[in-house]
Amino acid sequence: MMRNSPLALIFHALFSIFMVAPLVVVCLVAFTDKGYLSMPFDGASFRWFKEILERPEFIEAFWFSLELGVVSATLALALAIPAALAIGRWSFPGRGAINAFLLSPLMIPHLVLGVAFLRFFSELNINGTYLGLVLAHGLMIMPYALRLVLASTSGIDPTLEHAAQSLGASNWTTFKRITLPLLLPGIASGWVLAFITSFDELTMSVFLASPSTTTLPVRMYLHIEETIDPLVASVSAMLILMTLILMALLDKFFGLERLMVGKGH
């Protein structure tokens, strides 16, 4: 077995610290007892976590973002599953172009998407509506779900489906009893990643949100425009905790490494 050199270990350690340090600082600031951003070295407090419960606009924005993320991720997955099966299982003219087209939202800056959707939805009179946000978020997060479902598709042995059909199973039964369970790790990880991406989206949502459809990231952004206090840090710490819990559950039931490579050990 090859081992990393001491220099490589030092590099990876420094890189990990560089990535994690800002998140740690945000979580520490959330426990300050001051009325401004500071480290809680002279006294920790849950003051700003309690403040969240006294801000109904943040609570409403949280539940709205949660519902929007669930609906958008489900919509994205409903589009990603048939697309992944078609692209990953069959060879047909234009397959590469279709795959590139479906993944194109990853290559377009969210600022550009926000401006484009603002103009397009204004023509359809759905800008600032719940429907407009669902459509925009579903399109933006669909490539994340598609990539992970494609990874699971590549690990399916076609002979299993052929064997089921040779024994008299219909196409729907084969899909339900054979294909779908094998795709489940990719479906679960794709849904979770799409949900997290939708829940955390800010840049595009700023252009599409309205007073009645304000997501939590947009609410935090509007709050920062007025004042900078540890309330935003406490909300951010809660979001970090929620993300870690989701990733831990995903790792427990499916295994993150298995989900990323699309195959089991």
PDB file of C-alpha atoms in Angstrom:
ATOM      1  CA  MET A   1       0.000   0.000   0.000  1.00  0.00           C
ATOM      2  CA  MET A   2       1.341   3.418  -0.965  1.00  0.00           C
ATOM      3  CA  ARG A   3       1.493   6.014   1.778  1.00  0.00           C
ATOM      4  CA  ASN A   4       1.369   9.762   1.426  1.00  0.00           C
ATOM      5  CA  SER A   5       4.595  11.610   2.024  1.00  0.00           C
ATOM      6  CA  PRO A   6       4.874  13.932   5.058  1.00  0.00           C
ATOM      7  CA  LEU A   7       4.700  16.931   2.697  1.00  0.00           C
ATOM      8  CA  ALA A   8       1.447  15.655   1.179  1.00  0.00           C
ATOM      9  CA  LEU A   9      -0.038  15.073   4.646  1.00  0.00           C
ATOM     10  CA  ILE A  10       0.901  18.608   5.716  1.00  0.00           C
ATOM     11  CA  PHE A  11      -0.643  20.026   2.533  1.00  0.00           C
ATOM     12  CA  HIS A  12      -3.909  18.116   3.028  1.00  0.00           C
ATOM     13  CA  ALA A  13      -4.036  19.144   6.691  1.00  0.00           C
ATOM     14  CA  LEU A  14      -3.535  22.830   5.835  1.00  0.00           C
ATOM     15  CA  PHE A  15      -6.109  22.614   3.050  1.00  0.00           C
ATOM     16  CA  SER A  16      -8.656  21.006   5.385  1.00  0.00           C
ATOM     17  CA  ILE A  17      -8.042  23.706   8.000  1.00  0.00           C
ATOM     18  CA  PHE A  18      -8.438  26.400   5.339  1.00  0.00           C
ATOM     19  CA  MET A  19     -11.825  24.958   4.303  1.00  0.00           C
ATOM     20  CA  VAL A  20     -13.188  24.327   7.791  1.00  0.00           C
ATOM     21  CA  ALA A  21     -11.865  27.408   9.621  1.00  0.00           C
ATOM     22  CA  PRO A  22     -14.516  29.882   8.349  1.00  0.00           C
ATOM     23  CA  LEU A  23     -17.316  27.518   9.392  1.00  0.00           C
ATOM     24  CA  VAL A  24     -15.784  27.090  12.844  1.00  0.00           C
ATOM     25  CA  VAL A  25     -15.451  30.861  13.271  1.00  0.00           C
ATOM     26  CA  VAL A  26     -19.114  31.396  12.304  1.00  0.00           C
ATOM     27  CA  CYS A  27     -20.238  28.775  14.822  1.00  0.00           C
ATOM     28  CA  LEU A  28     -18.105  30.336  17.574  1.00  0.00           C
ATOM     29  CA  VAL A  29     -19.393  33.842  16.897  1.00  0.00           C
ATOM     30  CA  ALA A  30     -22.956  32.517  17.184  1.00  0.00           C
ATOM     31  CA  PHE A  31     -22.348  31.865  20.903  1.00  0.00           C
ATOM     32  CA  THR A  32     -21.222  35.385  21.770  1.00  0.00           C
ATOM     33  CA  ASP A  33     -23.161  37.355  24.371  1.00  0.00           C
ATOM     34  CA  LYS A  34     -22.286  40.684  22.754  1.00  0.00           C
ATOM     35  CA  GLY A  35     -24.512  42.753  20.490  1.00  0.00           C
ATOM     36  CA  TYR A  36     -21.912  42.705  17.753  1.00  0.00           C
ATOM     37  CA  LEU A  37     -19.771  40.127  15.964  1.00  0.00           C
ATOM     38  CA  SER A  38     -17.078  38.896  18.353  1.00  0.00           C
ATOM     39  CA  MET A  39     -15.546  35.677  19.567  1.00  0.00           C
ATOM     40  CA  PRO A  40     -17.115  34.330  22.793  1.00  0.00           C
ATOM     41  CA  PHE A  41     -13.807  34.116  24.664  1.00  0.00           C
ATOM     42  CA  ASP A  42     -15.064  36.090  27.686  1.00  0.00           C
ATOM     43  CA  GLY A  43     -18.467  34.451  27.962  1.00  0.00           C
ATOM     44  CA  ALA A  44     -20.582  32.124  25.849  1.00  0.00           C
ATOM     45  CA  SER A  45     -24.332  32.498  25.544  1.00  0.00           C
ATOM     46  CA  PHE A  46     -27.360  31.136  23.699  1.00  0.00           C
ATOM     47  CA  ARG A  47     -28.706  34.699  23.418  1.00  0.00           C
ATOM     48  CA  TRP A  48     -28.709  34.819  19.631  1.00  0.00           C
ATOM     49  CA  PHE A  49     -30.166  31.342  19.241  1.00  0.00           C
ATOM     50  CA  LYS A  50     -33.079  32.440  21.434  1.00  0.00           C
ATOM     51  CA  GLU A  51     -33.345  35.579  19.306  1.00  0.00           C
ATOM     52  CA  ILE A  52     -34.177  33.409  16.284  1.00  0.00           C
ATOM     53  CA  LEU A  53     -37.370  32.233  18.004  1.00  0.00           C
ATOM     54  CA  GLU A  54     -38.388  35.853  18.536  1.00  0.00           C
ATOM     55  CA  ARG A  55     -38.082  36.717  14.853  1.00  0.00           C
ATOM     56  CA  PRO A  56     -41.188  35.323  13.079  1.00  0.00           C
ATOM     57  CA  GLU A  57     -39.872  36.497   9.695  1.00  0.00           C
ATOM     58  CA  PHE A  58     -36.911  34.131  10.036  1.00  0.00           C
ATOM     59  CA  ILE A  59     -39.116  31.245  11.162  1.00  0.00           C
ATOM     60  CA  GLU A  60     -41.485  31.761   8.234  1.00  0.00           C
ATOM     61  CA  ALA A  61     -38.585  32.053   5.809  1.00  0.00           C
ATOM     62  CA  PHE A  62     -37.114  28.807   7.173  1.00  0.00           C
ATOM     63  CA  TRP A  63     -40.325  26.835   6.647  1.00  0.00           C
ATOM     64  CA  PHE A  64     -40.772  28.370   3.215  1.00  0.00           C
ATOM     65  CA  SER A  65     -37.216  27.417   2.212  1.00  0.00           C
ATOM     66  CA  LEU A  66     -37.771  23.920   3.593  1.00  0.00           C
ATOM     67  CA  GLU A  67     -40.952  23.442   1.554  1.00  0.00           C
ATOM     68  CA  LEU A  68     -39.369  24.979  -1.536  1.00  0.00           C
ATOM     69  CA  GLY A  69     -36.332  22.705  -1.217  1.00  0.00           C
ATOM     70  CA  VAL A  70     -38.462  19.567  -0.846  1.00  0.00           C
ATOM     71  CA  VAL A  71     -40.703  20.378  -3.807  1.00  0.00           C
ATOM     72  CA  SER A  72     -37.837  21.567  -6.036  1.00  0.00           C
ATOM     73  CA  ALA A  73     -35.631  18.557  -5.225  1.00  0.00           C
ATOM     74  CA  THR A  74     -38.513  16.168  -5.911  1.00  0.00           C
ATOM     75  CA  LEU A  75     -39.236  17.888  -9.227  1.00  0.00           C
ATOM     76  CA  ALA A  76     -35.552  17.794 -10.174  1.00  0.00           C
ATOM     77  CA  LEU A  77     -35.359  14.094  -9.342  1.00  0.00           C
ATOM     78  CA  ALA A  78     -38.499  13.320 -11.354  1.00  0.00           C
ATOM     79  CA  LEU A  79     -36.748  14.843 -14.379  1.00  0.00           C
ATOM     80  CA  ALA A  80     -33.322  13.374 -13.591  1.00  0.00           C
ATOM     81  CA  ILE A  81     -34.297   9.696 -13.261  1.00  0.00           C
ATOM     82  CA  PRO A  82     -35.693   9.134 -16.803  1.00  0.00           C
ATOM     83  CA  ALA A  83     -32.947  11.355 -18.261  1.00  0.00           C
ATOM     84  CA  ALA A  84     -30.227   9.381 -16.462  1.00  0.00           C
ATOM     85  CA  LEU A  85     -31.677   6.038 -17.566  1.00  0.00           C
ATOM     86  CA  ALA A  86     -31.859   7.203 -21.178  1.00  0.00           C
ATOM     87  CA  ILE A  87     -28.363   8.713 -21.236  1.00  0.00           C
ATOM     88  CA  GLY A  88     -26.673   6.014 -19.184  1.00  0.00           C
ATOM     89  CA  ARG A  89     -28.296   2.908 -20.680  1.00  0.00           C
ATOM     90  CA  TRP A  90     -28.749   3.610 -24.396  1.00  0.00           C
ATOM     91  CA  SER A  91     -26.707   4.996 -27.235  1.00  0.00           C
ATOM     92  CA  PHE A  92     -28.563   7.294 -29.624  1.00  0.00           C
ATOM     93  CA  PRO A  93     -27.768  10.285 -31.831  1.00  0.00           C
ATOM     94  CA  GLY A  94     -27.395  13.497 -29.872  1.00  0.00           C
ATOM     95  CA  ARG A  95     -26.909  11.808 -26.500  1.00  0.00           C
ATOM     96  CA  GLY A  96     -23.831  13.889 -25.705  1.00  0.00           C
ATOM     97  CA  ALA A  97     -25.580  17.107 -26.707  1.00  0.00           C
ATOM     98  CA  ILE A  98     -28.608  16.289 -24.543  1.00  0.00           C
ATOM     99  CA  ASN A  99     -26.362  15.455 -21.597  1.00  0.00           C
ATOM    100  CA  ALA A 100     -24.471  18.739 -22.001  1.00  0.00           C
ATOM    101  CA  PHE A 101     -27.739  20.660 -22.282  1.00  0.00           C
ATOM    102  CA  LEU A 102     -29.141  19.132 -19.082  1.00  0.00           C
ATOM    103  CA  LEU A 103     -25.909  19.904 -17.230  1.00  0.00           C
ATOM    104  CA  SER A 104     -25.596  23.436 -18.622  1.00  0.00           C
ATOM    105  CA  PRO A 105     -27.088  25.142 -15.508  1.00  0.00           C
ATOM    106  CA  LEU A 106     -23.860  24.149 -13.719  1.00  0.00           C
ATOM    107  CA  MET A 107     -21.849  26.278 -16.149  1.00  0.00           C
ATOM    108  CA  ILE A 108     -24.079  29.370 -16.076  1.00  0.00           C
ATOM    109  CA  PRO A 109     -23.494  31.856 -13.215  1.00  0.00           C
ATOM    110  CA  HIS A 110     -26.475  32.092 -10.895  1.00  0.00           C
ATOM    111  CA  LEU A 111     -26.481  35.846 -11.380  1.00  0.00           C
ATOM    112  CA  VAL A 112     -27.098  35.331 -15.099  1.00  0.00           C
ATOM    113  CA  LEU A 113     -29.797  32.758 -14.356  1.00  0.00           C
ATOM    114  CA  GLY A 114     -31.488  35.164 -11.966  1.00  0.00           C
ATOM    115  CA  VAL A 115     -31.604  37.990 -14.507  1.00  0.00           C
ATOM    116  CA  ALA A 116     -32.804  35.631 -17.259  1.00  0.00           C
ATOM    117  CA  PHE A 117     -35.575  34.134 -15.114  1.00  0.00           C
ATOM    118  CA  LEU A 118     -36.604  37.589 -13.930  1.00  0.00           C
ATOM    119  CA  ARG A 119     -37.161  38.710 -17.514  1.00  0.00           C
ATOM    120  CA  PHE A 120     -38.781  35.450 -18.645  1.00  0.00           C
ATOM    121  CA  PHE A 121     -41.081  35.030 -15.652  1.00  0.00           C
ATOM    122  CA  SER A 122     -42.136  38.671 -15.865  1.00  0.00           C
ATOM    123  CA  GLU A 123     -43.453  37.962 -19.354  1.00  0.00           C
ATOM    124  CA  LEU A 124     -45.402  34.991 -17.970  1.00  0.00           C
ATOM    125  CA  ASN A 125     -46.622  36.952 -14.921  1.00  0.00           C
ATOM    126  CA  ILE A 126     -45.205  34.397 -12.504  1.00  0.00           C
ATOM    127  CA  ASN A 127     -42.202  36.327 -11.214  1.00  0.00           C
ATOM    128  CA  GLY A 128     -42.216  36.503  -7.420  1.00  0.00           C
ATOM    129  CA  THR A 129     -44.642  33.589  -7.192  1.00  0.00           C
ATOM    130  CA  TYR A 130     -44.199  30.190  -5.590  1.00  0.00           C
ATOM    131  CA  LEU A 131     -44.496  28.500  -8.994  1.00  0.00           C
ATOM    132  CA  GLY A 132     -41.741  30.657 -10.438  1.00  0.00           C
ATOM    133  CA  LEU A 133     -39.353  29.825  -7.603  1.00  0.00           C
ATOM    134  CA  VAL A 134     -40.086  26.088  -7.862  1.00  0.00           C
ATOM    135  CA  LEU A 135     -39.442  26.060 -11.615  1.00  0.00           C
ATOM    136  CA  ALA A 136     -36.252  28.099 -11.285  1.00  0.00           C
ATOM    137  CA  HIS A 137     -34.863  26.059  -8.398  1.00  0.00           C
ATOM    138  CA  GLY A 138     -35.849  22.769 -10.040  1.00  0.00           C
ATOM    139  CA  LEU A 139     -33.959  23.678 -13.206  1.00  0.00           C
ATOM    140  CA  MET A 140     -30.919  24.910 -11.297  1.00  0.00           C
ATOM    141  CA  ILE A 141     -30.528  21.835  -9.057  1.00  0.00           C
ATOM    142  CA  MET A 142     -31.505  19.176 -11.592  1.00  0.00           C
ATOM    143  CA  PRO A 143     -27.880  18.652 -12.810  1.00  0.00           C
ATOM    144  CA  TYR A 144     -26.797  17.688  -9.278  1.00  0.00           C
ATOM    145  CA  ALA A 145     -29.454  14.992  -9.096  1.00  0.00           C
ATOM    146  CA  LEU A 146     -28.709  13.891 -12.662  1.00  0.00           C
ATOM    147  CA  ARG A 147     -24.999  13.354 -12.022  1.00  0.00           C
ATOM    148  CA  LEU A 148     -25.558  11.175  -8.959  1.00  0.00           C
ATOM    149  CA  VAL A 149     -28.331   9.121 -10.558  1.00  0.00           C
ATOM    150  CA  LEU A 150     -26.067   8.637 -13.594  1.00  0.00           C
ATOM    151  CA  ALA A 151     -23.337   7.354 -11.274  1.00  0.00           C
ATOM    152  CA  SER A 152     -25.742   4.748  -9.877  1.00  0.00           C
ATOM    153  CA  THR A 153     -26.930   3.858 -13.371  1.00  0.00           C
ATOM    154  CA  SER A 154     -23.392   3.009 -14.457  1.00  0.00           C
ATOM    155  CA  GLY A 155     -23.153   0.452 -11.647  1.00  0.00           C
ATOM    156  CA  ILE A 156     -26.257  -1.539 -12.647  1.00  0.00           C
ATOM    157  CA  ASP A 157     -25.661  -4.907 -14.310  1.00  0.00           C
ATOM    158  CA  PRO A 158     -28.093  -5.130 -17.290  1.00  0.00           C
ATOM    159  CA  THR A 159     -28.192  -8.925 -16.992  1.00  0.00           C
ATOM    160  CA  LEU A 160     -30.259  -8.597 -13.806  1.00  0.00           C
ATOM    161  CA  GLU A 161     -33.032  -6.853 -15.714  1.00  0.00           C
ATOM    162  CA  HIS A 162     -32.762  -9.278 -18.625  1.00  0.00           C
ATOM    163  CA  ALA A 163     -33.073 -12.193 -16.213  1.00  0.00           C
ATOM    164  CA  ALA A 164     -36.205 -10.721 -14.643  1.00  0.00           C
ATOM    165  CA  GLN A 165     -37.800 -10.125 -18.061  1.00  0.00           C
ATOM    166  CA  SER A 166     -36.898 -13.643 -19.208  1.00  0.00           C
ATOM    167  CA  LEU A 167     -38.830 -14.961 -16.196  1.00  0.00           C
ATOM    168  CA  GLY A 168     -41.959 -13.118 -17.313  1.00  0.00           C
ATOM    169  CA  ALA A 169     -41.660  -9.803 -15.444  1.00  0.00           C
ATOM    170  CA  SER A 170     -43.150  -6.799 -17.207  1.00  0.00           C
ATOM    171  CA  ASN A 171     -41.140  -3.641 -17.857  1.00  0.00           C
ATOM    172  CA  TRP A 172     -42.819  -1.866 -14.933  1.00  0.00           C
ATOM    173  CA  THR A 173     -42.240  -4.805 -12.575  1.00  0.00           C
ATOM    174  CA  THR A 174     -38.605  -5.014 -13.637  1.00  0.00           C
ATOM    175  CA  PHE A 175     -38.134  -1.312 -13.016  1.00  0.00           C
ATOM    176  CA  LYS A 176     -39.923  -1.415  -9.651  1.00  0.00           C
ATOM    177  CA  ARG A 177     -38.315  -4.605  -8.301  1.00  0.00           C
ATOM    178  CA  ILE A 178     -34.845  -4.499  -9.901  1.00  0.00           C
ATOM    179  CA  THR A 179     -33.837  -1.135 -11.375  1.00  0.00           C
ATOM    180  CA  LEU A 180     -35.305   1.211  -8.781  1.00  0.00           C
ATOM    181  CA  PRO A 181     -33.738  -0.494  -5.710  1.00  0.00           C
ATOM    182  CA  LEU A 182     -30.348  -0.443  -7.455  1.00  0.00           C
ATOM    183  CA  LEU A 183     -30.796   3.244  -8.235  1.00  0.00           C
ATOM    184  CA  LEU A 184     -31.874   4.078  -4.682  1.00  0.00           C
ATOM    185  CA  PRO A 185     -28.448   5.209  -3.381  1.00  0.00           C
ATOM    186  CA  GLY A 186     -28.063   7.649  -6.287  1.00  0.00           C
ATOM    187  CA  ILE A 187     -31.665   8.799  -5.936  1.00  0.00           C
ATOM    188  CA  ALA A 188     -31.299   9.430  -2.200  1.00  0.00           C
ATOM    189  CA  SER A 189     -27.969  11.234  -2.486  1.00  0.00           C
ATOM    190  CA  GLY A 190     -29.152  13.208  -5.517  1.00  0.00           C
ATOM    191  CA  TRP A 191     -32.278  14.334  -3.676  1.00  0.00           C
ATOM    192  CA  VAL A 192     -30.354  15.377  -0.567  1.00  0.00           C
ATOM    193  CA  LEU A 193     -27.714  17.286  -2.551  1.00  0.00           C
ATOM    194  CA  ALA A 194     -30.397  18.974  -4.653  1.00  0.00           C
ATOM    195  CA  PHE A 195     -32.351  19.891  -1.517  1.00  0.00           C
ATOM    196  CA  ILE A 196     -29.299  21.407   0.194  1.00  0.00           C
ATOM    197  CA  THR A 197     -28.408  23.369  -2.933  1.00  0.00           C
ATOM    198  CA  SER A 198     -31.946  24.719  -3.244  1.00  0.00           C
ATOM    199  CA  PHE A 199     -32.184  25.537   0.454  1.00  0.00           C
ATOM    200  CA  ASP A 200     -28.905  27.501   0.402  1.00  0.00           C
ATOM    201  CA  GLU A 201     -29.485  29.320  -2.906  1.00  0.00           C
ATOM    202  CA  LEU A 202     -29.254  33.111  -2.643  1.00  0.00           C
ATOM    203  CA  THR A 203     -27.939  34.781  -5.809  1.00  0.00           C
ATOM    204  CA  MET A 204     -30.725  33.660  -8.137  1.00  0.00           C
ATOM    205  CA  SER A 205     -33.461  33.828  -5.489  1.00  0.00           C
ATOM    206  CA  VAL A 206     -32.803  37.532  -4.837  1.00  0.00           C
ATOM    207  CA  PHE A 207     -34.149  38.302  -8.317  1.00  0.00           C
ATOM    208  CA  LEU A 208     -37.191  36.038  -8.015  1.00  0.00           C
ATOM    209  CA  ALA A 209     -38.333  36.440  -4.415  1.00  0.00           C
ATOM    210  CA  SER A 210     -41.143  38.702  -3.262  1.00  0.00           C
ATOM    211  CA  PRO A 211     -42.358  39.702   0.231  1.00  0.00           C
ATOM    212  CA  SER A 212     -44.621  36.635   0.252  1.00  0.00           C
ATOM    213  CA  THR A 213     -41.985  34.256  -1.164  1.00  0.00           C
ATOM    214  CA  THR A 214     -38.837  35.147   0.757  1.00  0.00           C
ATOM    215  CA  THR A 215     -36.410  32.288   1.339  1.00  0.00           C
ATOM    216  CA  LEU A 216     -34.187  32.065   4.401  1.00  0.00           C
ATOM    217  CA  PRO A 217     -30.957  33.028   2.573  1.00  0.00           C
ATOM    218  CA  VAL A 218     -32.718  36.062   1.082  1.00  0.00           C
ATOM    219  CA  ARG A 219     -34.068  37.001   4.516  1.00  0.00           C
ATOM    220  CA  MET A 220     -30.539  36.770   5.943  1.00  0.00           C
ATOM    221  CA  TYR A 221     -29.220  38.921   3.113  1.00  0.00           C
ATOM    222  CA  LEU A 222     -31.869  41.583   3.740  1.00  0.00           C
ATOM    223  CA  HIS A 223     -31.056  41.509   7.452  1.00  0.00           C
ATOM    224  CA  ILE A 224     -27.350  42.066   6.767  1.00  0.00           C
ATOM    225  CA  GLU A 225     -28.221  45.102   4.668  1.00  0.00           C
ATOM    226  CA  GLU A 226     -29.806  46.711   7.726  1.00  0.00           C
ATOM    227  CA  THR A 227     -27.426  45.626  10.476  1.00  0.00           C
ATOM    228  CA  ILE A 228     -24.645  43.154  11.180  1.00  0.00           C
ATOM    229  CA  ASP A 229     -25.201  41.313  14.426  1.00  0.00           C
ATOM    230  CA  PRO A 230     -24.608  37.723  15.637  1.00  0.00           C
ATOM    231  CA  LEU A 231     -28.176  36.769  14.690  1.00  0.00           C
ATOM    232  CA  VAL A 232     -27.014  35.884  11.180  1.00  0.00           C
ATOM    233  CA  ALA A 233     -24.164  33.844  12.653  1.00  0.00           C
ATOM    234  CA  SER A 234     -26.585  31.860  14.825  1.00  0.00           C
ATOM    235  CA  VAL A 235     -28.847  31.148  11.840  1.00  0.00           C
ATOM    236  CA  SER A 236     -25.791  30.095   9.830  1.00  0.00           C
ATOM    237  CA  ALA A 237     -24.680  27.785  12.637  1.00  0.00           C
ATOM    238  CA  MET A 238     -28.098  26.124  12.619  1.00  0.00           C
ATOM    239  CA  LEU A 239     -27.886  25.635   8.852  1.00  0.00           C
ATOM    240  CA  ILE A 240     -24.404  24.112   9.179  1.00  0.00           C
ATOM    241  CA  LEU A 241     -25.702  21.739  11.851  1.00  0.00           C
ATOM    242  CA  MET A 242     -28.654  20.737   9.684  1.00  0.00           C
ATOM    243  CA  THR A 243     -26.359  20.030   6.732  1.00  0.00           C
ATOM    244  CA  LEU A 244     -24.032  17.919   8.865  1.00  0.00           C
ATOM    245  CA  ILE A 245     -26.973  15.897  10.187  1.00  0.00           C
ATOM    246  CA  LEU A 246     -28.243  15.233   6.656  1.00  0.00           C
ATOM    247  CA  MET A 247     -24.794  14.162   5.475  1.00  0.00           C
ATOM    248  CA  ALA A 248     -24.328  11.936   8.545  1.00  0.00           C
ATOM    249  CA  LEU A 249     -27.663  10.205   7.903  1.00  0.00           C
ATOM    250  CA  LEU A 250     -26.743   9.748   4.259  1.00  0.00           C
ATOM    251  CA  ASP A 251     -23.404   8.229   5.227  1.00  0.00           C
ATOM    252  CA  LYS A 252     -25.024   5.939   7.808  1.00  0.00           C
ATOM    253  CA  PHE A 253     -27.658   4.469   5.518  1.00  0.00           C
ATOM    254  CA  PHE A 254     -25.859   4.505   2.156  1.00  0.00           C
ATOM    255  CA  GLY A 255     -22.197   5.456   2.633  1.00  0.00           C
ATOM    256  CA  LEU A 256     -20.863   8.667   1.135  1.00  0.00           C
ATOM    257  CA  GLU A 257     -18.002   6.966  -0.677  1.00  0.00           C
ATOM    258  CA  ARG A 258     -20.357   4.466  -2.258  1.00  0.00           C
ATOM    259  CA  LEU A 259     -22.674   7.241  -3.371  1.00  0.00           C
ATOM    260  CA  MET A 260     -19.897   9.290  -4.927  1.00  0.00           C
ATOM    261  CA  VAL A 261     -18.417   6.454  -6.993  1.00  0.00           C
ATOM    262  CA  GLY A 262     -21.760   4.818  -7.745  1.00  0.00           C
ATOM    263  CA  LYS A 263     -20.759   1.324  -6.636  1.00  0.00           C
ATOM    264  CA  GLY A 264     -20.559  -0.612  -3.436  1.00  0.00           C
ATOM    265  CA  HIS A 265     -17.375  -2.160  -2.063  1.00  0.00           C
TER     266      HIS A 265
END
